[in-house]
Structure formats: structure tokens, C-alpha cells
């Protein structure tokens, strides 16, 4: 991050500043202060949209900013005083459209150069991740439940409301979600935490809660694990069919879209099963997160989309959902893999799960002293964990654990990896207790064939 010599555009005289503000348009790149507070961090950014927010007397604009090289969830509306006007780069105009765009530009500062829409933005990512992701994990989706929208429509790139209320929590969306426009315009959306139906105000929600009979997701409870410390509390998981429980499934998808970038499954929920994880107490089952799964997957997908609601993130629930998805794969006796591409956080969580699960087997194996026992094949690891061989391979390669030795591949584990494994294993971790799963897989080939 480069600090400009002066604070923002303090050197820019007032008149010139006003003119420069008018000239700003979508596609302009400049530095923006990422923080509203006193803290200053000038960060390269791109203007995606501009709106007027002044009144009759004062002209004021706000700018919708995407921070270059940061994930889209950090995109936001900023006031003009957070822009560094001395750093503006105007978008290049394609040669053939130069003439046409000359006629369009600089009319009101809201210009939409014709080439803008087809301009591909650089893939965004968060700071924590290096660029070494396996290609497949980042390729845009063309099939399955998270198809990347080929028409990168400007309206769906902008967050369309301020927050939603869900049970005890108020959540700020990370991405666009297609809730009805009348609701989005109001800026706030109120959800019933049990049926997930959405309302425009608190009064409507209160009225709804008086009538709503649901206190948990629909479908079958297939897992329950009591909290050893607190009576009447614990974790439960419900399985529901996207065809039978369409309204709930659609409401869930709308909620999930607020936190999933490339998801476009909103209405066709029929081909999916949904596994909703809740924390239960004496009042009901409160949604924590979920994953969806195709009833039939030709690509061995055992998860389509996975989400932990932001209010529950970084507490081990994502790992728990992932572990549960593999426990189902174990019962099905099938290898499974999550649908690609993974999001930045998805990749972090999966890689952490794969590493820990594979290391658990390898460390156990290393304890055995007999030479014979310290052999294991990738196939055997897959059989035991039901992690797809591609993911086992990519995890081992990521940690540089595969070596070529005397004409064959061997697993070579660094002491550092073993230490990290032990350190992580000591953390108090939420774990699935397989004995508590009450589930038998259905043969969807027959069922779907009959429909
Ligand atoms: N920064 C760094 N590491 C992280 C982060 C983060 N923000 N979030 C998760 N991780 C990693 C860590 O290694 C973590 O282990 P640690 O806490 O011991 O360090 C591990 O992931 C698992 O963390 P959990 O607490 O179990 O995961 P969480 O409940 O936060 O859920 C999830 C992870 C589901 C990816 C969540 O971040 C989320 O819902 N994100 C938005 C939706 C999304 O991106 N889903 C995945 C899309 S890909 C797909 O659907 C197939
Ligand atoms: Zn309800």
C-alpha cells in the first residue's frame, strides 16, 4: 500500500476538485481510503457505480468501490472525501468505439461507456490466500448449482440492501441477492428465523411470528448431538428435499446468496437436498448454516454450496458441516468432492479439513513401528476418508508431501507438518459423532427416472 504524500487530495483546490468529481465515471481507477475512521489506508480501487446523494442546495455523490485484489464482499459505497483525486486513471477506450463514446461521455458523470459491460474484471481474492489455487478450483462454473453469470450484469455486482435481521442477529450482506426490489429499496429485510420468509418491517415480522408454527427447518432431523455442558442445548441437522419443501429451499437460497458470490440457484431447487445445521435450545432450532447436495451427481459432488452464516463463522461450524458431508459419503460408500470453483473461504476451510483428516491417518500410521504397516496408498486414504482422490492428491502436493524416491512416489512428511497437526488436534474442536446420524441414502436414479 502506498501512502500518498498528503492526506488524500488536500492539495486539490476546491473548484478543480468539484470538476474532477464530475469527471469521475464507472471504470475509473483511483486510491480510496479503506477506513471510515481516523485510520488511513490508501488502496487501489475501481469505481463500479455512482449515485447522487446531495439535496437541493448541495451536490454530493457516493461511489460504489471495488478494491482491486480484494474479494468483492468488501465492495462498498463511499463518500467523495475518501477518494484520492490525484490518483485517477480513466478507463481505456477501445479503438473502434472511441468515436461513439466521445459523444456519450462527460454528460453528467454517470456515463456508461459502451465497452464497460464486456470488460472482464480481475478475479478477486482475499489477502490470506496465495495464488496457487488448483486451476479447477477457480474456474468459473458452467454447470451445477453455482453457475457463473455470463452476463456480468452491473446491477448484480452491487449489494442491493443494507442489512437483514435473522433471529438475534443483524447481518450485512456480502453480495447481491435477488430479494424483491420493493424490500431492497427500504434497505432492511426482516426474516423469520424458522421458515426464512422475508418481510419489510418489524411489525410484519412480529405479526408473522404470532402465526408461524415452525420452530425448526422442515424435513427430517437426521442428526442430534447434545451439548455436554448445557442441558436442552446442542446441534441438530435436518435433511430436506428441494422439491418437497420448495418455499423453504428458495428462501434459504436467497439468504445464502447474500454470502455466496457465484450462486445462481434460486428457483430450481428440485434436484437438490439441503442439510441445515441448527443450534437448538428450549425455544427452537436456530439456523447456523447449511450445505446443498445434488440428488444425483455425475461428477461425484457431495456438496454443491456450503455456508456458515456470518454470525457463526470462525467457530468450527464450517468444518463440522464439511465433516458431516463426508460422513454421508461414508454411508453412501462413495468418494465425494465439493462443487468447483471453491470460494476463497471455501478453499481455506476445505484445505484445512483435508489436511487435518489425512494427517490424522498418517500420524496414526507413523506410530506403528512395523515397517509393513507404514505403507499406505492414496486409494486407501480415499477409502477411509471418502475424500476424492483428486483432493487427496492436491492436498499432499500443496504440502509438498509427495516425493520421488528410488523410482517410485513416496509420502514424505515434514516434522513441521506433524507438529502443526498435533497443535490443531489439541484445539477444542466440534466433531460429528457418526453414531448419532440416522440416515439411509436413497437411490435417486430410480426416483428421478419415475418422475
Ligand atoms: N480467514 C482465514 N481462514 C479461514 C477463514 C478466514 N476468514 N474462514 C475459515 N478459515 C479456515 C481456517 O483454516 C479455519 O480453521 P481455524 O479456525 O482452525 O483456523 C477453517 O477454515 C475452518 O473454519 P470454520 O470456523 O470451521 O469455518 P466457518 O464456520 O467460518 O465456515 C465457510 C467456513 C463455510 C467457508 C464460511 O466462511 C462461509 O460460509 N463463507 C461464505 C460462503 C462460502 O464462501 N462458501 C464456500 C463456497 S464453495 C462451495 O460452496 C462448494
Ligand atoms: Zn415463520
Short mmCIF file of C-alpha atoms and ligand atoms in Angstrom, two decimals:
data_model
loop_
_atom_site.label_atom_id
_atom_site.label_comp_id
_atom_site.label_asym_id
_atom_site.label_seq_id
_atom_site.Cartn_x
_atom_site.Cartn_y
_atom_site.Cartn_z
CA UNK A 1 0.00 0.00 0.00
CA UNK A 2 1.46 3.35 -0.97
CA UNK A 3 0.85 6.30 1.33
CA UNK A 4 0.31 9.49 -0.64
CA UNK A 5 2.42 12.47 0.41
CA UNK A 6 -0.56 14.41 1.67
CA UNK A 7 -3.80 13.29 3.23
CA UNK A 8 -5.96 12.38 0.26
CA UNK A 9 -6.48 15.18 -2.19
CA UNK A 10 -5.90 18.01 0.30
CA UNK A 11 -3.74 19.75 -2.29
CA UNK A 12 -6.53 19.82 -4.87
CA UNK A 13 -8.22 23.26 -4.81
CA UNK A 14 -11.98 23.25 -4.21
CA UNK A 15 -13.05 24.29 -7.75
CA UNK A 16 -10.80 21.82 -9.50
CA UNK A 17 -11.95 19.12 -7.10
CA UNK A 18 -15.60 19.71 -7.99
CA UNK A 19 -14.75 19.46 -11.68
CA UNK A 20 -12.72 16.33 -11.13
CA UNK A 21 -15.51 14.73 -9.15
CA UNK A 22 -17.88 15.39 -12.06
CA UNK A 23 -15.46 13.75 -14.45
CA UNK A 24 -15.29 10.53 -12.47
CA UNK A 25 -17.16 7.69 -14.13
CA UNK A 26 -17.60 3.95 -13.87
CA UNK A 27 -14.38 2.13 -14.63
CA UNK A 28 -12.14 4.88 -13.23
CA UNK A 29 -9.34 3.58 -11.03
CA UNK A 30 -8.02 5.54 -8.10
CA UNK A 31 -6.92 5.20 -4.50
CA UNK A 32 -9.56 5.08 -1.82
CA UNK A 33 -9.23 5.24 1.93
CA UNK A 34 -10.48 1.84 3.09
CA UNK A 35 -11.39 3.08 6.55
CA UNK A 36 -14.07 5.49 7.67
CA UNK A 37 -12.30 6.10 10.96
CA UNK A 38 -9.16 8.12 11.56
CA UNK A 39 -7.09 5.24 10.26
CA UNK A 40 -5.96 5.77 6.69
CA UNK A 41 -5.09 3.09 4.19
CA UNK A 42 -4.97 4.21 0.58
CA UNK A 43 -5.95 1.22 -1.50
CA UNK A 44 -6.17 0.87 -5.31
CA UNK A 45 -9.83 0.62 -6.27
CA UNK A 46 -12.25 0.80 -9.19
CA UNK A 47 -15.50 2.76 -9.39
CA UNK A 48 -18.38 0.43 -10.29
CA UNK A 49 -21.23 2.88 -9.89
CA UNK A 50 -22.03 6.47 -8.90
CA UNK A 51 -25.12 7.89 -7.19
CA UNK A 52 -26.27 11.37 -6.23
CA UNK A 53 -26.98 11.81 -2.55
CA UNK A 54 -26.99 15.60 -2.23
CA UNK A 55 -30.02 17.82 -1.74
CA UNK A 56 -31.43 20.92 -3.49
CA UNK A 57 -28.53 23.05 -2.33
CA UNK A 58 -25.53 20.79 -2.26
CA UNK A 59 -24.23 18.47 -4.89
CA UNK A 60 -22.94 15.27 -3.31
CA UNK A 61 -22.05 11.94 -4.76
CA UNK A 62 -21.32 8.49 -3.47
CA UNK A 63 -19.19 5.97 -5.27
CA UNK A 64 -19.53 2.18 -5.29
CA UNK A 65 -15.99 0.91 -4.97
CA UNK A 66 -14.34 -2.42 -5.69
CA UNK A 67 -10.92 -2.71 -4.03
CA UNK A 68 -8.54 -4.22 -6.58
CA UNK A 69 -7.18 -7.61 -5.42
CA UNK A 70 -9.69 -7.86 -2.58
CA UNK A 71 -12.76 -10.04 -2.52
CA UNK A 72 -15.98 -8.48 -3.79
CA UNK A 73 -17.55 -8.75 -0.33
CA UNK A 74 -15.51 -5.70 0.68
CA UNK A 75 -17.08 -3.58 -2.09
CA UNK A 76 -18.91 -0.57 -0.64
CA UNK A 77 -20.44 2.87 -1.17
CA UNK A 78 -18.00 5.58 -0.10
CA UNK A 79 -18.34 9.35 0.25
CA UNK A 80 -16.33 11.56 -2.04
CA UNK A 81 -13.96 12.61 0.75
CA UNK A 82 -12.49 9.10 0.83
CA UNK A 83 -11.23 9.37 -2.75
CA UNK A 84 -7.70 10.38 -3.67
CA UNK A 85 -8.41 12.52 -6.73
CA UNK A 86 -4.74 12.94 -7.52
CA UNK A 87 -4.54 9.25 -8.49
CA UNK A 88 -7.39 8.89 -11.02
CA UNK A 89 -6.83 6.65 -14.04
CA UNK A 90 -9.61 6.84 -16.62
CA UNK A 91 -10.67 3.60 -18.31
CA UNK A 92 -9.04 2.95 -21.68
CA UNK A 93 -11.44 3.33 -24.58
CA UNK A 94 -11.39 0.61 -27.19
CA UNK A 95 -10.23 1.95 -30.59
CA UNK A 96 -13.37 1.13 -32.59
CA UNK A 97 -15.77 2.64 -30.10
CA UNK A 98 -13.75 5.79 -29.48
CA UNK A 99 -15.93 7.88 -31.77
CA UNK A 100 -19.18 6.67 -30.34
CA UNK A 101 -18.09 7.06 -26.74
CA UNK A 102 -16.83 10.60 -27.35
CA UNK A 103 -20.43 11.52 -27.98
CA UNK A 104 -21.61 9.81 -24.79
CA UNK A 105 -19.05 10.72 -22.20
CA UNK A 106 -18.90 13.58 -19.74
CA UNK A 107 -22.59 14.35 -19.87
CA UNK A 108 -23.45 14.03 -16.24
CA UNK A 109 -20.76 12.00 -14.56
CA UNK A 110 -22.95 8.86 -14.85
CA UNK A 111 -21.63 7.81 -18.20
CA UNK A 112 -21.71 4.17 -19.21
CA UNK A 113 -19.03 3.68 -21.84
CA UNK A 114 -20.24 1.02 -24.28
CA UNK A 115 -17.23 -1.20 -23.70
CA UNK A 116 -17.65 -1.21 -19.93
CA UNK A 117 -20.11 -4.05 -19.68
CA UNK A 118 -17.99 -6.56 -21.51
CA UNK A 119 -14.87 -5.61 -19.59
CA UNK A 120 -13.74 -8.61 -17.53
CA UNK A 121 -12.62 -7.79 -14.04
CA UNK A 122 -9.61 -9.43 -12.48
CA UNK A 123 -10.55 -12.41 -10.34
CA UNK A 124 -10.82 -11.15 -6.81
CA UNK A 125 -9.38 -12.80 -3.73
CA UNK A 126 -8.74 -12.10 -0.07
CA UNK A 127 -5.38 -11.28 1.35
CA UNK A 128 -4.91 -14.53 3.19
CA UNK A 129 -4.79 -16.63 0.05
CA UNK A 130 -1.83 -17.14 -2.20
CA UNK A 131 -2.35 -17.50 -5.94
CA UNK A 132 -1.50 -21.16 -6.08
CA UNK A 133 -5.06 -22.49 -6.14
CA UNK A 134 -5.54 -25.51 -8.27
CA UNK A 135 -6.89 -24.28 -11.64
CA UNK A 136 -10.09 -26.26 -11.43
CA UNK A 137 -10.95 -24.76 -8.07
CA UNK A 138 -11.07 -21.26 -9.55
CA UNK A 139 -12.54 -21.89 -12.99
CA UNK A 140 -15.94 -20.20 -13.49
CA UNK A 141 -18.81 -22.59 -13.07
CA UNK A 142 -20.71 -23.63 -16.14
CA UNK A 143 -22.78 -26.45 -14.65
CA UNK A 144 -24.27 -27.44 -11.32
CA UNK A 145 -25.81 -25.20 -8.75
CA UNK A 146 -23.36 -22.30 -8.82
CA UNK A 147 -23.27 -21.26 -12.43
CA UNK A 148 -21.32 -18.10 -13.03
CA UNK A 149 -23.47 -15.49 -14.69
CA UNK A 150 -22.01 -14.95 -18.17
CA UNK A 151 -23.72 -11.55 -18.38
CA UNK A 152 -21.75 -9.89 -15.62
CA UNK A 153 -24.64 -7.50 -15.09
CA UNK A 154 -23.70 -4.33 -13.24
CA UNK A 155 -26.83 -4.45 -11.04
CA UNK A 156 -25.98 -7.90 -9.70
CA UNK A 157 -22.47 -6.73 -8.85
CA UNK A 158 -23.77 -4.21 -6.33
CA UNK A 159 -25.08 -5.10 -2.88
CA UNK A 160 -28.76 -4.26 -3.01
CA UNK A 161 -29.70 -3.68 0.65
CA UNK A 162 -28.02 -2.71 3.91
CA UNK A 163 -28.81 -5.49 6.34
CA UNK A 164 -31.18 -8.26 7.24
CA UNK A 165 -32.45 -9.31 10.62
CA UNK A 166 -32.49 -13.01 11.39
CA UNK A 167 -33.35 -14.16 14.91
CA UNK A 168 -30.94 -12.49 17.33
CA UNK A 169 -28.65 -11.29 14.58
CA UNK A 170 -28.40 -8.41 12.16
CA UNK A 171 -26.37 -9.42 9.11
CA UNK A 172 -24.80 -7.24 6.44
CA UNK A 173 -24.89 -8.88 3.00
CA UNK A 174 -21.60 -9.53 1.24
CA UNK A 175 -23.09 -9.78 -2.26
CA UNK A 176 -26.21 -9.07 -4.29
CA UNK A 177 -29.24 -11.26 -3.57
CA UNK A 178 -32.45 -11.11 -5.62
CA UNK A 179 -34.94 -10.34 -2.83
CA UNK A 180 -37.93 -8.39 -4.18
CA UNK A 181 -36.97 -4.88 -5.18
CA UNK A 182 -39.64 -3.20 -3.02
CA UNK A 183 -37.97 -4.72 0.04
CA UNK A 184 -34.42 -3.96 -1.04
CA UNK A 185 -35.32 -0.32 -1.67
CA UNK A 186 -36.15 0.03 2.03
CA UNK A 187 -32.62 -1.12 2.85
CA UNK A 188 -33.64 -3.57 5.59
CA UNK A 189 -35.15 -7.02 5.39
CA UNK A 190 -36.69 -8.95 8.29
CA UNK A 191 -36.61 -12.75 8.19
CA UNK A 192 -38.45 -15.31 10.25
CA UNK A 193 -35.55 -17.37 11.59
CA UNK A 194 -37.60 -20.59 11.34
CA UNK A 195 -39.34 -20.52 7.94
CA UNK A 196 -36.94 -17.90 6.47
CA UNK A 197 -39.76 -15.97 4.85
CA UNK A 198 -38.94 -12.31 4.40
CA UNK A 199 -40.79 -9.15 5.45
CA UNK A 200 -40.43 -5.42 5.09
CA UNK A 201 -40.71 -4.30 8.72
CA UNK A 202 -40.56 -5.37 12.33
CA UNK A 203 -44.35 -5.12 12.75
CA UNK A 204 -44.91 -7.56 9.90
CA UNK A 205 -42.33 -9.90 11.44
CA UNK A 206 -44.00 -9.73 14.86
CA UNK A 207 -47.38 -10.48 13.29
CA UNK A 208 -45.86 -13.36 11.36
CA UNK A 209 -44.17 -14.84 14.45
CA UNK A 210 -47.52 -14.96 16.21
CA UNK A 211 -48.89 -17.16 13.42
CA UNK A 212 -45.84 -19.13 12.29
CA UNK A 213 -45.90 -22.64 13.74
CA UNK A 214 -42.40 -23.62 12.64
CA UNK A 215 -39.66 -23.81 15.24
CA UNK A 216 -37.16 -25.75 13.15
CA UNK A 217 -36.46 -26.34 9.44
CA UNK A 218 -38.86 -28.66 7.58
CA UNK A 219 -37.80 -32.19 6.60
CA UNK A 220 -36.27 -34.92 8.75
CA UNK A 221 -33.96 -34.43 11.66
CA UNK A 222 -31.11 -36.81 10.82
CA UNK A 223 -28.57 -35.77 13.45
CA UNK A 224 -28.66 -34.56 17.03
CA UNK A 225 -25.77 -34.10 19.42
CA UNK A 226 -26.36 -32.82 22.94
CA UNK A 227 -24.16 -30.16 24.44
CA UNK A 228 -22.36 -31.98 27.27
CA UNK A 229 -22.24 -28.80 29.36
CA UNK A 230 -25.68 -27.27 28.87
CA UNK A 231 -28.98 -29.01 29.31
CA UNK A 232 -31.51 -28.63 26.45
CA UNK A 233 -28.82 -27.38 24.07
CA UNK A 234 -26.91 -28.90 21.19
CA UNK A 235 -26.54 -29.26 17.45
CA UNK A 236 -29.05 -30.80 15.08
CA UNK A 237 -29.15 -31.28 11.31
CA UNK A 238 -32.22 -31.52 9.10
CA UNK A 239 -32.41 -33.03 5.63
CA UNK A 240 -34.98 -31.55 3.29
CA UNK A 241 -35.88 -32.18 -0.30
CA UNK A 242 -35.78 -29.08 -2.55
CA UNK A 243 -38.78 -30.38 -4.44
CA UNK A 244 -41.00 -31.15 -1.44
CA UNK A 245 -40.02 -28.10 0.58
CA UNK A 246 -39.65 -25.65 -2.26
CA UNK A 247 -40.58 -22.44 -0.44
CA UNK A 248 -38.17 -23.05 2.41
CA UNK A 249 -35.43 -24.12 -0.01
CA UNK A 250 -35.92 -20.99 -2.13
CA UNK A 251 -35.87 -18.76 0.94
CA UNK A 252 -32.70 -20.48 2.08
CA UNK A 253 -31.09 -19.89 -1.32
CA UNK A 254 -32.00 -16.19 -1.24
CA UNK A 255 -30.43 -15.89 2.20
CA UNK A 256 -27.36 -17.87 1.11
CA UNK A 257 -26.86 -15.73 -1.99
CA UNK A 258 -26.11 -12.76 0.32
CA UNK A 259 -22.88 -14.55 1.24
CA UNK A 260 -22.11 -16.62 -1.86
CA UNK A 261 -20.72 -14.85 -4.88
CA UNK A 262 -21.46 -17.03 -7.90
CA UNK A 263 -24.58 -18.79 -6.81
CA UNK A 264 -27.45 -18.57 -9.28
CA UNK A 265 -29.68 -21.35 -7.95
CA UNK A 266 -32.68 -19.53 -6.56
CA UNK A 267 -35.75 -21.10 -8.01
CA UNK A 268 -34.89 -24.55 -9.32
CA UNK A 269 -34.30 -26.31 -6.06
CA UNK A 270 -35.85 -29.63 -7.20
CA UNK A 271 -32.59 -31.51 -7.96
CA UNK A 272 -31.09 -30.75 -4.54
CA UNK A 273 -31.20 -31.95 -0.98
CA UNK A 274 -30.48 -29.41 1.74
CA UNK A 275 -28.76 -30.18 5.03
CA UNK A 276 -29.50 -27.41 7.52
CA UNK A 277 -27.43 -27.26 10.70
CA UNK A 278 -29.02 -25.62 13.75
CA UNK A 279 -28.20 -24.88 17.35
CA UNK A 280 -31.22 -25.95 19.40
CA UNK A 281 -32.42 -24.68 22.75
CA UNK A 282 -35.72 -24.56 24.61
CA UNK A 283 -37.15 -22.04 22.09
CA UNK A 284 -36.36 -23.88 18.86
CA UNK A 285 -33.67 -24.74 16.32
CA UNK A 286 -31.71 -21.68 15.19
CA UNK A 287 -30.09 -21.90 11.78
CA UNK A 288 -26.28 -21.85 11.81
CA UNK A 289 -25.51 -22.89 8.24
CA UNK A 290 -26.22 -25.49 5.59
CA UNK A 291 -24.97 -27.31 2.57
CA UNK A 292 -26.85 -28.43 -0.51
CA UNK A 293 -26.18 -31.60 -2.43
CA UNK A 294 -27.35 -32.82 -5.82
CA UNK A 295 -29.60 -35.87 -5.55
CA UNK A 296 -27.58 -37.39 -8.39
CA UNK A 297 -24.12 -36.16 -9.29
CA UNK A 298 -22.21 -37.46 -12.29
CA UNK A 299 -19.12 -35.58 -11.06
CA UNK A 300 -19.03 -37.15 -7.55
CA UNK A 301 -20.03 -33.86 -5.92
CA UNK A 302 -21.07 -34.38 -2.31
CA UNK A 303 -21.60 -30.65 -1.69
CA UNK A 304 -23.00 -28.05 -4.08
CA UNK A 305 -22.99 -24.94 -1.88
CA UNK A 306 -21.90 -24.62 1.74
CA UNK A 307 -22.44 -21.72 4.09
CA UNK A 308 -21.97 -20.77 7.71
CA UNK A 309 -23.94 -17.61 8.50
CA UNK A 310 -21.50 -14.78 9.34
CA UNK A 311 -22.79 -14.63 12.92
CA UNK A 312 -21.47 -18.19 13.45
CA UNK A 313 -18.31 -18.12 11.34
CA UNK A 314 -14.80 -18.94 12.62
CA UNK A 315 -16.21 -21.14 15.39
CA UNK A 316 -15.74 -24.51 13.71
CA UNK A 317 -19.23 -24.91 12.19
CA UNK A 318 -17.93 -24.84 8.60
CA UNK A 319 -15.59 -27.70 9.45
CA UNK A 320 -18.45 -29.53 11.13
CA UNK A 321 -20.65 -29.18 8.02
CA UNK A 322 -17.78 -30.44 5.84
CA UNK A 323 -17.17 -33.38 8.17
CA UNK A 324 -20.88 -34.20 8.06
CA UNK A 325 -20.88 -34.18 4.23
CA UNK A 326 -18.07 -36.77 4.26
CA UNK A 327 -19.85 -38.86 6.90
CA UNK A 328 -22.80 -39.07 4.48
CA UNK A 329 -20.36 -40.08 1.72
CA UNK A 330 -19.00 -42.81 4.01
CA UNK A 331 -22.53 -44.18 4.47
CA UNK A 332 -23.05 -44.00 0.70
CA UNK A 333 -19.66 -45.71 0.21
CA UNK A 334 -18.72 -43.09 -2.39
CA UNK A 335 -15.85 -40.66 -2.75
CA UNK A 336 -17.06 -37.06 -2.71
CA UNK A 337 -15.80 -33.64 -3.62
CA UNK A 338 -17.25 -30.13 -3.33
CA UNK A 339 -18.54 -28.43 -6.46
CA UNK A 340 -15.91 -26.18 -8.08
CA UNK A 341 -14.79 -23.47 -8.11
CA UNK A 342 -14.45 -23.04 -4.38
CA UNK A 343 -14.68 -19.54 -2.96
CA UNK A 344 -11.62 -18.14 -1.18
CA UNK A 345 -13.05 -19.05 2.23
CA UNK A 346 -14.33 -22.38 0.89
CA UNK A 347 -10.84 -23.31 -0.24
CA UNK A 348 -9.32 -22.34 3.12
CA UNK A 349 -11.88 -24.39 5.02
CA UNK A 350 -11.70 -27.45 2.76
CA UNK A 351 -7.91 -27.41 2.66
CA UNK A 352 -7.83 -27.21 6.44
CA UNK A 353 -10.26 -30.18 6.71
CA UNK A 354 -8.47 -32.29 4.11
CA UNK A 355 -5.07 -31.66 5.69
CA UNK A 356 -6.19 -32.46 9.21
CA UNK A 357 -8.11 -35.59 8.13
CA UNK A 358 -5.28 -37.00 6.01
CA UNK A 359 -2.69 -36.16 8.66
CA UNK A 360 -4.80 -37.95 11.28
CA UNK A 361 -4.37 -41.17 9.29
CA UNK A 362 -0.69 -40.64 8.53
CA UNK A 363 0.28 -39.73 12.09
CA UNK A 364 -1.56 -42.80 13.36
CA UNK A 365 0.29 -44.89 10.80
CA UNK A 366 3.66 -43.48 11.82
CA UNK A 367 3.03 -44.58 15.40
CA UNK A 368 3.15 -48.18 14.20
CA UNK A 369 6.71 -49.33 14.27
CA UNK A 370 6.46 -52.28 11.96
CA UNK A 371 7.78 -51.44 8.53
CA UNK A 372 4.90 -53.19 6.77
CA UNK A 373 2.28 -51.05 8.41
CA UNK A 374 3.83 -47.74 7.50
CA UNK A 375 2.71 -48.15 3.91
CA UNK A 376 -0.44 -46.61 2.63
CA UNK A 377 -1.76 -45.81 -0.82
CA UNK A 378 -3.72 -42.74 -1.87
CA UNK A 379 -6.56 -45.13 -2.67
CA UNK A 380 -6.61 -46.38 0.89
CA UNK A 381 -6.72 -42.82 2.23
CA UNK A 382 -9.68 -42.14 -0.09
CA UNK A 383 -11.44 -45.32 1.04
CA UNK A 384 -11.09 -44.40 4.68
CA UNK A 385 -11.97 -40.73 4.46
CA UNK A 386 -14.17 -40.71 1.33
CA UNK A 387 -12.25 -37.61 0.25
CA UNK A 388 -11.99 -37.70 -3.54
CA UNK A 389 -8.57 -38.86 -4.80
CA UNK A 390 -8.08 -35.55 -6.65
CA UNK A 391 -8.42 -33.65 -3.37
CA UNK A 392 -6.13 -36.06 -1.51
CA UNK A 393 -3.56 -35.64 -4.25
CA UNK A 394 -3.87 -31.84 -4.35
CA UNK A 395 -3.56 -31.63 -0.54
CA UNK A 396 -0.43 -33.79 -0.49
CA UNK A 397 1.07 -31.77 -3.33
CA UNK A 398 0.14 -28.50 -1.62
CA UNK A 399 2.10 -29.53 1.47
CA UNK A 400 4.89 -31.00 -0.70
CA UNK A 401 4.35 -34.37 0.94
CA UNK A 402 4.78 -36.43 -2.24
CA UNK A 403 8.35 -37.22 -3.20
CA UNK A 404 10.00 -39.25 -5.92
CA UNK A 405 12.33 -41.77 -4.25
CA UNK A 406 14.21 -44.72 -5.84
CA UNK A 407 11.89 -44.93 -8.81
CA UNK A 408 8.56 -44.57 -7.04
CA UNK A 409 6.42 -41.99 -5.28
CA UNK A 410 6.64 -41.87 -1.50
CA UNK A 411 4.92 -39.82 1.14
CA UNK A 412 7.46 -37.70 2.94
CA UNK A 413 6.11 -35.89 5.96
CA UNK A 414 7.95 -32.96 7.43
CA UNK A 415 8.23 -32.73 11.22
CA UNK A 416 6.72 -29.26 10.93
CA UNK A 417 3.54 -30.73 9.41
CA UNK A 418 3.29 -33.25 12.24
CA UNK A 419 3.71 -30.51 14.85
CA UNK A 420 1.03 -28.37 13.18
CA UNK A 421 -1.28 -31.38 13.12
CA UNK A 422 -0.79 -32.01 16.86
CA UNK A 423 -1.30 -28.34 17.66
CA UNK A 424 -4.58 -28.24 15.71
CA UNK A 425 -5.73 -31.56 17.12
CA UNK A 426 -5.37 -30.16 20.63
CA UNK A 427 -7.78 -27.30 19.90
CA UNK A 428 -11.24 -27.90 21.30
CA UNK A 429 -13.00 -28.87 18.11
CA UNK A 430 -16.60 -29.52 17.29
CA UNK A 431 -16.81 -33.03 15.84
CA UNK A 432 -19.54 -35.10 14.27
CA UNK A 433 -20.43 -38.18 16.25
CA UNK A 434 -21.20 -40.72 13.47
CA UNK A 435 -23.26 -42.84 15.88
CA UNK A 436 -25.83 -40.04 16.08
CA UNK A 437 -26.53 -39.97 12.32
CA UNK A 438 -29.85 -41.51 11.43
CA UNK A 439 -29.82 -41.65 7.68
CA UNK A 440 -30.04 -44.10 4.83
CA UNK A 441 -29.21 -42.98 1.30
CA UNK A 442 -31.95 -43.05 -1.32
CA UNK A 443 -31.49 -44.33 -4.84
CA UNK A 444 -32.37 -41.18 -6.75
CA UNK A 445 -31.69 -42.72 -10.18
CA UNK A 446 -34.87 -44.76 -9.81
CA UNK A 447 -36.88 -41.97 -8.19
CA UNK A 448 -35.83 -39.28 -10.68
CA UNK A 449 -36.44 -41.73 -13.53
CA UNK A 450 -40.03 -42.30 -12.36
CA UNK A 451 -40.84 -38.58 -12.17
N1 LIG B 1 -9.70 -16.41 7.23
C1 LIG B 1 -8.74 -17.37 7.34
N2 LIG B 1 -9.04 -18.69 7.45
C2 LIG B 1 -10.33 -19.05 7.47
C3 LIG B 1 -11.38 -18.10 7.38
C4 LIG B 1 -11.00 -16.73 7.27
N3 LIG B 1 -11.93 -15.76 7.22
N4 LIG B 1 -12.56 -18.74 7.45
C5 LIG B 1 -12.29 -20.05 7.54
N5 LIG B 1 -10.93 -20.24 7.55
C6 LIG B 1 -10.23 -21.55 7.59
C7 LIG B 1 -9.40 -21.75 8.80
O1 LIG B 1 -8.34 -22.63 8.47
C8 LIG B 1 -10.35 -22.44 9.73
O2 LIG B 1 -9.74 -23.18 10.69
P1 LIG B 1 -9.22 -22.42 12.04
O3 LIG B 1 -10.38 -21.60 12.56
O4 LIG B 1 -8.86 -23.55 12.93
O5 LIG B 1 -8.07 -21.57 11.64
C9 LIG B 1 -11.09 -23.36 8.77
O6 LIG B 1 -11.20 -22.57 7.58
C10 LIG B 1 -12.48 -23.77 9.18
O7 LIG B 1 -13.09 -22.71 9.90
P2 LIG B 1 -14.58 -22.83 10.43
O8 LIG B 1 -14.74 -21.93 11.59
O9 LIG B 1 -14.93 -24.26 10.64
O10 LIG B 1 -15.38 -22.30 9.16
P3 LIG B 1 -16.63 -21.31 9.12
O11 LIG B 1 -17.72 -21.77 10.04
O12 LIG B 1 -16.16 -19.93 9.27
O13 LIG B 1 -17.15 -21.59 7.63
C11 LIG B 1 -17.22 -21.19 5.31
C12 LIG B 1 -16.34 -21.60 6.50
C13 LIG B 1 -18.41 -22.14 5.20
C14 LIG B 1 -16.42 -21.27 4.03
C15 LIG B 1 -17.70 -19.74 5.60
O14 LIG B 1 -16.58 -18.88 5.57
C16 LIG B 1 -18.74 -19.23 4.62
O15 LIG B 1 -19.90 -19.56 4.71
N6 LIG B 1 -18.31 -18.36 3.66
C17 LIG B 1 -19.22 -17.73 2.71
C18 LIG B 1 -19.77 -18.73 1.72
C19 LIG B 1 -18.67 -19.51 1.03
O16 LIG B 1 -17.69 -18.95 0.56
N7 LIG B 1 -18.89 -20.84 0.95
C20 LIG B 1 -17.99 -21.75 0.24
C21 LIG B 1 -18.25 -21.67 -1.23
S1 LIG B 1 -17.54 -23.00 -2.13
C22 LIG B 1 -18.79 -24.16 -2.16
O17 LIG B 1 -19.89 -23.83 -1.83
C23 LIG B 1 -18.52 -25.56 -2.60
ZN1 LIG B 2 -42.02 -18.20 10.01
#
